[in-house]
Structure formats: structure tokens, C-alpha cells
Amino acid sequence: MTAPGAGPKGAAGHTTVVHDAAELVVGPADPDTRSDRPLEILEDAALVAVGGEVVATGPTDELTREYPIENADTAVDASGKAVVPGFVDPHTHAVFAGDRSDEFEAKLRGKTYQEILAEGGGILRTVRATRETSTDDLVENLLAHLDVMLARGSTTVEVKSGYGLETETELRTLEAIARADERHPIDLVPTFLGAHAVPEGRDAAEYVDEVVEEQLPAVADQGIAEFCDVFCEQGVFNVSQSRRVLEAGIEHDLTPKVHAEELSHLGGTKLAAEVGAASADHLLHSTDEDVEALIEAGTVPVLLPGTAFGLGADYADARAFLDAGAPVAVATDFNPNCHSRSMEFVQTLSCVEMGMTPAEALVAATKNAALAIDRDDGTGTLREGAPADALVLEAPSYAHVAYRFDTSAVETVLKGGVVAARTGDRP
Ligand code: NIG
Ligand code: FE
């Protein structure tokens, strides 16, 4: 795990020069500059990184005089191409075993997500498969998903446990995240989600006792998890049970996050604000009051349009959050019910289905997504001092990220200034 302050992934002393970019998106525009443009964009620009950190951005001719291309350990010619910050995916359930593709058909025939769960399918089915899978295999499954995410431009990814629902498998899941993090270029951010569902044959209140009294102390002892999340939903955990889990998490130094108002309006958003959660996620049924509460608390709204797409459900009201001034973030919610590992597709959905502009979607997938996981070291931007996590697109403008929905616009992925993937859709 790259602990906060331990420096970004990337080789020590390694110098990287990305030069001649048609457009370099440094990050969201500074609100004080009174520019109408939502993004700070440099043209004919270069980016220089040393030891995995951005040290300069600016005109190519100036920067390459100071940092000659031929002296760079990694030089990337971005002529005619756009360079954007690496995507941050702040909400995934990427460690699991088993296959639920048949539930896709059941849903198409009209079965609801809750009906499938009530019959022991859904999350509970993935729990059975995950419990039976070795930690080594969980690591391999996760690494395979991370390869896809990296190729599509994700350079930092939050991953939740929650398919164990018992101490041993929850701990093994978190261990799998830590082991995958050591082996993969993507930075992983681990979240404990023991309160993801009520295990079969158990009662919610009694299971919450187990989460609080047994699982959380063990997770804290293990020392991997950074956040504690809960599925606050009708028929899962109510607001007071969710509060109990999150407050116990805080006592163990785990920052709260909440799955809130996904299938109904229960009060999870207000709870997130009250406990000072880093984020409240889903928010399909949030009210104007909820929006205000999040803004006042500084809790980041994380919208997950892929989930609504997969369920054929209504989308969250992104404009209500944006117009009120909230730092909207977006994420894949990758899980067996929402098989999307692409933050590019999420940005397409954000624009087409939630009325966001491509620039708003890019900020939501980078800087604001970093805020949702408490990364305020410049992650999600390419400002000086930020981790040198950058994407060279095979297109002249950032607009192609959301605009394309057939294949990826990402050509080269730099993680900590080192080329971590080269993709693109050229045959
Ligand atoms: O965020 N809603 C709860 N958790 C996941 C779904 C997990 C699953 O169905 O396996 C979500 O959508
Ligand atoms: Fe989720």
C-alpha cells in the first residue's frame, strides 16, 4: 500500500518528459481566475516528472531546454494528442469470485435486484463463491480486473471488501487488496465493507453486533483498511444500524463512507453528512435537503451511472449536485451486478444520461474522485507536486474520453512517470 505521504508509485530518480502535447489538461481551472473554462488547459505543452512526481508543466520549447528529451529516462512524444490526469475510480467491489451473468437475464425478464437478493442470489451468491476461494486466487482475480482498469486509464482505484461477511474472509479480502497493490501499478485504496449485506440465516441487528464487536477490531488489528463503508438500504441496514457501524469504524480510525439512497430514500445521505463521511455514494433518491447536507459537511457525492445503466434504473440527479456547487465525483461501482471497469464509459454515461459536460465528467473522474478517497496530494491533477499519473490519448482533445463509446481513447498510461500500459484501439 502506498501510505499517504510515502510518495507515489514510480521509480526513484526517474525523469519523464511528455512533450509536444496538443493539449495538456492540468486540472480543474482555478475558480479565482474567473475563467469560463472549467479546465486549466495548456497547448503545445510538456510535462516533466522526476521520481514519480510532476515537477513542471508548460510550453514544450521552454521545458525541453531545461529538461532535454534525450536525457529523459522516459520520453513520450504527444504530438497531436491530449494528455489528461489518470482516472481515479473511488468506488469498486473488485475482489470477488464466481459469475452472476445469469442474473443479467433474470433482471431483463423483470426480476428486481432485491428479489434476487431475497432468494439468496446477488451479493449472497458472490459471498458463497468468495468464501470458497483461496486468497491467492482472489489476488489473481483482482489483478486481472486491474489490468483492464489500467488499460482504460484508471491509475488509482478504491476497492471494498464485503463478499466475506465473516471475519476470516473479510480479512482475506483486505489482504488480497494489499497483495495486489504491491504487484500492480495501480494504487489501491482499501475499504472495509463488512456491513454489505445480512448473511443468510442471520438477523441484521445481531450481525451488526458481529461487525462492530468482532470484525472491526480484527480489521483494525490487521491495519490494511483505510475506510469503513455500509450499505444503508431498506431491507439491508437501517440508518441507526449503519450509524453504529460507521461510528465504531471511526473509533478504529477508519474514515466513513456510505452506500446511500441507491434503491430507496432512507436517510443515508444525511447520516453520511452527520458522521463526516468522506463520501456518500449512489444517491439516486437524494433530495435537495440531502444535497445541502453533503455540501455543508464537505462530504463528496459519488455518482455511479453504470449501476443505473445495468439495472435499467433512473440516474442520479447530477445537475442538482453540480448546480448547488458540490464536488461531484463518479465511479464504476465495478461488481458482479455492474460489470464495468471503464472510467471512460462512466464519463460517457455521465454526459449522455446525467447531463454533465465532458469537462465536468473529467473533473468528476479525476480531482473530485481523489477527494472522495481523501487524496489531497494533487492526485487527479497534473499540477506540480502531484503524482505523475497521466494518460496520453490517441486524440487531440480530452473531449474524446466521453465522446467515444466503442473503444478506449487512452493510448499510453503513465503511473508515477513510468509507462504502465500502452493501449489504444489501433489494430
Ligand atoms: O454498490 N449496493 C450494494 N453493493 C453493490 C452491489 C454489489 C453486488 O450486487 O454484488 C453496489 O451496487
Ligand atoms: Fe457499491
PDB file of N, CA and C and ligand atoms in Angstrom, residues 91 93 100 113 123 163 196 231 259 262 282 307 333 335-337, ligand 1:
ATOM      1  N   HIS A  91     -14.865   3.972  -6.183  1.00  0.00           N
ATOM      2  CA  HIS A  91     -15.879   3.052  -5.632  1.00  0.00           C
ATOM      3  C   HIS A  91     -15.911   1.789  -6.488  1.00  0.00           C
ATOM      4  N   HIS A  93     -16.055  -2.809  -6.106  1.00  0.00           N
ATOM      5  CA  HIS A  93     -16.117  -4.042  -5.299  1.00  0.00           C
ATOM      6  C   HIS A  93     -15.363  -5.083  -6.128  1.00  0.00           C
ATOM      7  N   ARG A 100     -22.102 -14.090 -12.143  1.00  0.00           N
ATOM      8  CA  ARG A 100     -23.541 -13.827 -11.992  1.00  0.00           C
ATOM      9  C   ARG A 100     -24.169 -13.367 -13.298  1.00  0.00           C
ATOM     10  N   TYR A 113     -33.461  -6.390  -8.378  1.00  0.00           N
ATOM     11  CA  TYR A 113     -32.220  -6.630  -7.630  1.00  0.00           C
ATOM     12  C   TYR A 113     -32.551  -7.177  -6.246  1.00  0.00           C
ATOM     13  N   ILE A 123     -25.594 -10.479  -3.984  1.00  0.00           N
ATOM     14  CA  ILE A 123     -24.417 -10.389  -3.114  1.00  0.00           C
ATOM     15  C   ILE A 123     -24.184 -11.722  -2.388  1.00  0.00           C
ATOM     16  N   TYR A 163     -17.597  -9.279   0.441  1.00  0.00           N
ATOM     17  CA  TYR A 163     -18.133 -10.552  -0.027  1.00  0.00           C
ATOM     18  C   TYR A 163     -17.643 -11.683   0.877  1.00  0.00           C
ATOM     19  N   HIS A 196     -22.140  -5.177   4.220  1.00  0.00           N
ATOM     20  CA  HIS A 196     -22.541  -5.067   2.815  1.00  0.00           C
ATOM     21  C   HIS A 196     -23.890  -5.746   2.591  1.00  0.00           C
ATOM     22  N   PHE A 231     -23.851  -0.533   3.620  1.00  0.00           N
ATOM     23  CA  PHE A 231     -24.949  -0.492   2.649  1.00  0.00           C
ATOM     24  C   PHE A 231     -26.209  -0.111   3.421  1.00  0.00           C
ATOM     25  N   HIS A 259     -23.013   3.773   1.300  1.00  0.00           N
ATOM     26  CA  HIS A 259     -23.874   3.476   0.150  1.00  0.00           C
ATOM     27  C   HIS A 259     -25.247   4.038   0.538  1.00  0.00           C
ATOM     28  N   GLU A 262     -29.654   4.240  -2.732  1.00  0.00           N
ATOM     29  CA  GLU A 262     -29.484   3.571  -4.033  1.00  0.00           C
ATOM     30  C   GLU A 262     -30.822   3.084  -4.579  1.00  0.00           C
ATOM     31  N   HIS A 282     -23.884   6.605  -4.657  1.00  0.00           N
ATOM     32  CA  HIS A 282     -25.125   6.208  -5.363  1.00  0.00           C
ATOM     33  C   HIS A 282     -26.056   7.409  -5.475  1.00  0.00           C
ATOM     34  N   THR A 307     -24.214   1.679 -12.601  1.00  0.00           N
ATOM     35  CA  THR A 307     -25.142   0.850 -11.832  1.00  0.00           C
ATOM     36  C   THR A 307     -26.564   1.080 -12.326  1.00  0.00           C
ATOM     37  N   ASP A 333     -18.271   1.564  -9.698  1.00  0.00           N
ATOM     38  CA  ASP A 333     -19.015   0.614  -8.844  1.00  0.00           C
ATOM     39  C   ASP A 333     -18.804  -0.805  -9.351  1.00  0.00           C
ATOM     40  N   ASN A 335     -18.667  -4.385  -9.871  1.00  0.00           N
ATOM     41  CA  ASN A 335     -19.048  -5.523  -9.025  1.00  0.00           C
ATOM     42  C   ASN A 335     -19.809  -6.496  -9.918  1.00  0.00           C
ATOM     43  N   PRO A 336     -20.130  -7.699  -9.410  1.00  0.00           N
ATOM     44  CA  PRO A 336     -20.769  -8.682 -10.296  1.00  0.00           C
ATOM     45  C   PRO A 336     -22.159  -8.262 -10.786  1.00  0.00           C
ATOM     46  N   ASN A 337     -22.720  -7.223 -10.195  1.00  0.00           N
ATOM     47  CA  ASN A 337     -24.008  -6.709 -10.659  1.00  0.00           C
ATOM     48  C   ASN A 337     -23.818  -5.550 -11.640  1.00  0.00           C
TER      49      ASN A 337
HETATM   50  O1  NIG B   1     -22.825  -0.713  -4.821  1.00  0.00           O
HETATM   51  N1  NIG B   1     -25.380  -1.948  -3.343  1.00  0.00           N
HETATM   52  C1  NIG B   1     -24.538  -2.626  -2.779  1.00  0.00           C
HETATM   53  N2  NIG B   1     -23.389  -3.026  -3.304  1.00  0.00           N
HETATM   54  C2  NIG B   1     -23.075  -3.027  -4.674  1.00  0.00           C
HETATM   55  C3  NIG B   1     -23.649  -4.195  -5.394  1.00  0.00           C
HETATM   56  C4  NIG B   1     -22.951  -5.426  -5.013  1.00  0.00           C
HETATM   57  C5  NIG B   1     -23.452  -6.668  -5.685  1.00  0.00           C
HETATM   58  O2  NIG B   1     -24.588  -6.729  -6.187  1.00  0.00           O
HETATM   59  O3  NIG B   1     -22.668  -7.629  -5.690  1.00  0.00           O
HETATM   60  C6  NIG B   1     -23.386  -1.678  -5.290  1.00  0.00           C
HETATM   61  O4  NIG B   1     -24.143  -1.579  -6.256  1.00  0.00           O
END
